[in-house]
Coordinates of C-alpha atoms in Angstrom, one line a residue:
M1 CA 122.8 -21.2 -82.7
T2 CA 120.4 -22.8 -80.2
P3 CA 117.6 -20.4 -79.1
H4 CA 117.2 -19.6 -75.4
R5 CA 113.7 -19.6 -74.1
I6 CA 113.1 -17.1 -71.3
A7 CA 109.9 -15.8 -69.5
A8 CA 110.6 -12.2 -68.8
F9 CA 109.0 -10.1 -66.0
S10 CA 108.0 -13.3 -64.2
S11 CA 106.3 -13.3 -60.8
G12 CA 108.9 -15.4 -59.1
T13 CA 109.0 -18.8 -60.7
T14 CA 105.7 -18.4 -62.4
G15 CA 104.2 -16.3 -65.2
G16 CA 106.1 -13.8 -67.3
N17 CA 106.2 -13.3 -71.1
P18 CA 108.1 -16.0 -73.1
A19 CA 110.7 -14.7 -75.5
G20 CA 113.3 -16.3 -77.7
V21 CA 116.9 -15.2 -77.5
V22 CA 119.5 -16.0 -80.1
V23 CA 123.1 -14.9 -79.5
A24 CA 125.4 -15.6 -82.4
D25 CA 128.8 -14.5 -83.9
S26 CA 126.8 -12.8 -86.7
L27 CA 123.2 -12.1 -87.3
P28 CA 121.3 -14.3 -89.7
S29 CA 119.6 -12.7 -92.7
P30 CA 116.3 -10.9 -92.0
A31 CA 114.4 -13.7 -93.8
E32 CA 116.2 -16.3 -91.6
M33 CA 115.5 -14.3 -88.4
Q34 CA 111.8 -14.0 -89.4
A35 CA 111.6 -17.8 -90.0
I36 CA 113.3 -18.6 -86.7
A37 CA 111.0 -16.2 -84.8
R38 CA 108.0 -17.8 -86.5
D39 CA 109.2 -21.3 -85.6
I40 CA 109.8 -20.4 -82.0
G41 CA 106.3 -18.9 -81.9
Y42 CA 106.7 -16.5 -79.0
S43 CA 105.5 -12.9 -79.4
E44 CA 109.1 -11.8 -79.9
T45 CA 112.6 -13.2 -80.4
A46 CA 115.7 -11.1 -79.8
F47 CA 118.8 -11.7 -82.0
A48 CA 122.1 -10.2 -80.8
T49 CA 125.7 -10.3 -82.1
P50 CA 128.8 -8.5 -80.6
T51 CA 129.9 -5.4 -82.4
G52 CA 132.9 -3.8 -80.7
N53 CA 131.9 -3.0 -77.1
A54 CA 128.2 -3.3 -77.9
W55 CA 125.6 -5.8 -79.1
T56 CA 123.8 -5.3 -82.4
T57 CA 120.2 -6.4 -81.6
R58 CA 117.1 -7.0 -83.7
Y59 CA 113.6 -8.1 -82.7
F60 CA 111.2 -10.3 -84.7
A61 CA 107.6 -11.2 -83.9
P62 CA 106.2 -14.2 -85.8
E63 CA 104.8 -11.9 -88.5
A64 CA 107.1 -8.9 -88.6
E65 CA 110.2 -7.2 -87.3
V66 CA 109.6 -4.7 -84.5
P67 CA 111.8 -1.8 -83.7
F68 CA 112.0 -2.4 -79.9
C69 CA 110.7 -5.1 -77.5
G70 CA 111.0 -4.7 -73.8
H71 CA 110.4 -8.2 -72.6
A72 CA 112.8 -9.7 -75.2
T73 CA 115.4 -7.2 -74.0
I74 CA 115.0 -8.3 -70.4
A75 CA 115.3 -11.9 -71.6
L76 CA 118.4 -11.0 -73.7
G77 CA 120.0 -9.2 -70.7
T78 CA 119.7 -12.3 -68.5
V79 CA 121.2 -14.5 -71.2
L80 CA 124.1 -12.1 -71.7
G81 CA 124.6 -12.0 -67.9
Q82 CA 124.8 -15.7 -67.7
L83 CA 127.1 -16.0 -70.7
H84 CA 129.4 -13.0 -69.9
G85 CA 128.7 -12.1 -66.3
P86 CA 126.6 -9.5 -64.4
G87 CA 126.8 -5.9 -65.7
T88 CA 125.4 -3.4 -68.1
Y89 CA 125.3 -4.1 -71.9
D90 CA 125.0 -1.6 -74.7
L91 CA 122.5 -2.6 -77.4
V92 CA 122.5 -1.1 -80.8
L93 CA 118.9 -1.4 -82.2
A94 CA 117.6 -0.7 -85.7
Q95 CA 116.7 2.8 -84.8
D96 CA 118.0 3.5 -81.3
R97 CA 120.7 2.7 -78.8
I98 CA 119.8 1.5 -75.3
T99 CA 121.3 -0.5 -72.4
V100 CA 120.2 -3.5 -70.4
S101 CA 121.8 -4.6 -67.0
A102 CA 121.5 -8.0 -65.4
H103 CA 122.4 -9.6 -62.1
P104 CA 121.5 -12.8 -60.2
D105 CA 118.4 -12.6 -58.0
G106 CA 118.3 -15.7 -55.8
D107 CA 117.7 -18.7 -58.1
L108 CA 116.6 -16.4 -60.9
W109 CA 118.1 -13.5 -62.8
A110 CA 116.9 -9.9 -62.8
A111 CA 117.4 -7.3 -65.6
E112 CA 116.6 -3.7 -66.2
L113 CA 116.4 -1.9 -69.6
M114 CA 116.8 1.8 -70.2
S115 CA 114.3 2.6 -73.0
P116 CA 114.8 5.0 -75.9
P117 CA 113.6 8.6 -75.3
T118 CA 109.9 8.9 -74.7
R119 CA 107.1 11.1 -76.1
S120 CA 103.4 11.2 -76.0
E121 CA 100.4 13.1 -77.5
P122 CA 96.6 12.8 -77.4
L123 CA 95.2 9.9 -79.4
A124 CA 93.4 11.2 -82.5
D125 CA 89.6 11.0 -82.1
R126 CA 89.1 8.9 -85.2
V127 CA 91.7 6.4 -84.0
L128 CA 90.1 6.4 -80.6
T129 CA 86.7 5.7 -82.1
Q130 CA 88.1 2.7 -84.1
I131 CA 89.8 1.3 -81.0
L132 CA 86.6 1.6 -78.8
N133 CA 84.6 -0.1 -81.5
L134 CA 87.2 -2.9 -81.8
F135 CA 87.0 -3.7 -78.1
Q136 CA 83.2 -3.0 -77.8
L137 CA 83.8 -0.1 -75.4
A138 CA 82.1 3.2 -75.0
P139 CA 83.6 6.6 -74.2
S140 CA 82.0 6.4 -70.7
D141 CA 84.2 3.4 -70.0
L142 CA 87.3 5.5 -70.0
D143 CA 89.0 6.9 -66.9
P144 CA 89.6 10.6 -67.5
R145 CA 92.6 10.6 -65.2
L146 CA 94.6 9.1 -68.0
P147 CA 93.3 10.4 -71.3
P148 CA 93.7 8.2 -74.4
T149 CA 97.3 8.6 -75.5
L150 CA 99.6 7.8 -78.4
A151 CA 102.8 7.0 -76.6
F152 CA 106.3 6.2 -77.8
A153 CA 109.3 4.6 -76.2
G154 CA 111.1 2.9 -79.0
A155 CA 107.8 1.7 -80.5
T156 CA 104.3 3.3 -80.7
H157 CA 101.4 2.3 -78.5
A158 CA 97.9 3.4 -77.9
L159 CA 97.1 3.7 -74.2
L160 CA 93.5 3.7 -72.9
A161 CA 92.6 3.6 -69.2
L162 CA 89.3 1.9 -68.1
K163 CA 87.3 2.8 -65.0
D164 CA 86.1 -0.7 -64.3
R165 CA 88.6 -3.6 -63.7
T166 CA 86.0 -6.1 -64.9
K167 CA 86.0 -4.4 -68.3
L168 CA 89.7 -5.0 -68.5
A169 CA 89.3 -8.6 -67.5
A170 CA 86.8 -9.1 -70.3
M171 CA 89.0 -7.7 -73.0
A172 CA 88.3 -9.3 -76.4
Y173 CA 88.6 -8.2 -80.0
D174 CA 88.4 -9.4 -83.6
F175 CA 92.0 -10.5 -84.4
E176 CA 92.0 -9.7 -88.1
K177 CA 90.3 -6.3 -87.6
G178 CA 92.7 -5.6 -84.8
A179 CA 95.7 -6.5 -86.9
A180 CA 94.5 -4.2 -89.7
L181 CA 93.8 -1.3 -87.4
M182 CA 97.2 -1.6 -85.7
T183 CA 99.1 -1.9 -88.9
G184 CA 97.2 0.9 -90.5
H185 CA 98.0 3.3 -87.6
G186 CA 101.5 2.0 -86.9
L187 CA 100.6 0.8 -83.4
V188 CA 102.7 -2.0 -82.1
T189 CA 100.3 -2.7 -79.2
I190 CA 97.1 -1.3 -77.9
S191 CA 97.4 -1.1 -74.1
L192 CA 94.3 -1.2 -72.0
L193 CA 94.9 -0.2 -68.4
H194 CA 93.2 0.1 -65.0
I195 CA 94.5 2.5 -62.4
T196 CA 94.8 0.6 -59.1
S197 CA 96.5 3.5 -57.3
D198 CA 98.7 6.4 -58.3
S199 CA 101.7 4.0 -58.3
A200 CA 100.0 0.7 -59.5
F201 CA 98.4 -0.3 -62.7
A202 CA 96.8 -3.4 -64.2
A203 CA 97.4 -3.9 -67.9
R204 CA 96.4 -6.0 -70.9
N205 CA 98.2 -5.5 -74.3
A206 CA 96.7 -6.5 -77.6
F207 CA 99.5 -7.4 -80.1
A208 CA 97.8 -8.4 -83.3
F209 CA 100.4 -6.3 -85.1
G210 CA 103.0 -9.0 -84.4
G211 CA 100.7 -12.0 -85.0
V212 CA 99.8 -12.6 -81.3
V213 CA 96.5 -11.9 -79.6
E214 CA 97.9 -10.6 -76.3
D215 CA 101.2 -10.2 -74.5
P216 CA 101.5 -11.3 -70.9
A217 CA 104.1 -8.5 -70.2
T218 CA 105.1 -5.6 -72.5
G219 CA 108.2 -3.7 -71.4
A220 CA 108.1 -1.3 -74.4
A221 CA 104.5 -0.3 -73.5
A222 CA 105.4 0.0 -69.8
A223 CA 108.2 2.5 -70.8
A224 CA 105.7 4.4 -73.0
L225 CA 103.3 4.6 -70.0
G226 CA 106.0 5.8 -67.7
G227 CA 106.9 8.6 -70.2
T228 CA 103.3 9.5 -70.6
L229 CA 102.7 9.8 -66.9
V230 CA 105.6 12.2 -66.6
D231 CA 104.2 14.3 -69.5
L232 CA 100.9 14.4 -67.7
G233 CA 102.4 15.5 -64.3
W234 CA 101.3 12.4 -62.6
P235 CA 101.1 12.5 -58.8
G236 CA 104.3 11.5 -57.1
L237 CA 106.5 11.4 -60.3
S238 CA 107.5 15.1 -60.7
Q239 CA 110.9 14.5 -59.0
G240 CA 111.2 10.9 -60.3
G241 CA 109.7 7.8 -58.9
Q242 CA 108.4 4.3 -59.6
I243 CA 105.2 2.6 -60.7
T244 CA 104.4 -1.1 -60.8
I245 CA 102.4 -2.7 -63.6
H246 CA 100.7 -6.0 -63.1
Q247 CA 100.0 -7.7 -66.4
G248 CA 99.1 -11.2 -67.5
D249 CA 96.9 -12.0 -64.5
D250 CA 93.8 -12.4 -66.7
M251 CA 95.8 -14.8 -69.0
G252 CA 97.0 -17.0 -66.1
A253 CA 100.6 -15.7 -66.6
P254 CA 101.1 -13.2 -63.8
S255 CA 103.8 -10.7 -64.6
I256 CA 105.4 -7.8 -62.7
L257 CA 107.0 -4.8 -64.4
N258 CA 108.8 -2.1 -62.3
V259 CA 109.0 1.2 -64.1
T260 CA 111.3 4.0 -62.9
V261 CA 111.2 7.6 -64.3
T262 CA 113.3 10.6 -63.8
G263 CA 110.4 13.1 -63.7
R264 CA 111.8 14.9 -66.8
P265 CA 109.6 14.8 -69.9
G266 CA 111.2 12.9 -72.8
D267 CA 113.8 11.1 -70.7
P268 CA 114.4 7.4 -71.2
V269 CA 112.5 5.1 -68.8
A270 CA 113.9 2.2 -66.8
V271 CA 111.8 -1.0 -66.8
G272 CA 112.9 -4.0 -64.8
G273 CA 111.9 -7.4 -63.5
T274 CA 112.9 -11.0 -63.0
A275 CA 113.2 -13.7 -65.6
R276 CA 112.9 -17.5 -65.5
P277 CA 114.1 -20.1 -67.9
I278 CA 111.4 -22.1 -69.8

């Protein structure tokens, strides 16, 4: 049961978000999976075992199990592709059922997940105030084109868009306070965004909930953003379309996430990218 180490959503042969992947004949106990994830030390590790024609899958951060993790799903998809061949794999999660497809892409592998159904709602004022205080931001820093949102695509995220790219680059927060805030409100990440164009976004994702300061690439939050944009009637997405998220640049780990939506509110969202071995 040797863990695979994969950087998902890489920018070619650089960057990406490291994930552990463990494929076994049966899943270890939750305590064992938690210990393995903590030992690997990445923001998430995916554990998968075959169950009929599907794969039972669980995700563990160093400090807690999470219901869904996008970048670990991409990493898992590439490992399954290498072990069992290119194609689409059904994954049975703790709370949902999704798919991930994988195929060779030059010297790398590419994968695309289909998220659980999406939903979004305005972020409660009191939660927004706490988040702004955590990041030392003011309401005037927010971009009104994308209002503060509570977004779901298998996991729950707070989404805040900032007017100024330099404010995003300067993201910092008190880790212990951030962990308490996220745990208290059930937020897996807090996603700070900058709108580069109607179809391109820069992102940084705080992940104190899972014991990690920041993720270089967050597929679950990318899916949640895609669903939110459809709910908002975002330009160019009413009949379906794609956006690109650039994440990890400010960490020195450039990552590229390609997000495809159907244009129908509530539909699952596809998130894809390349992955490289570590």
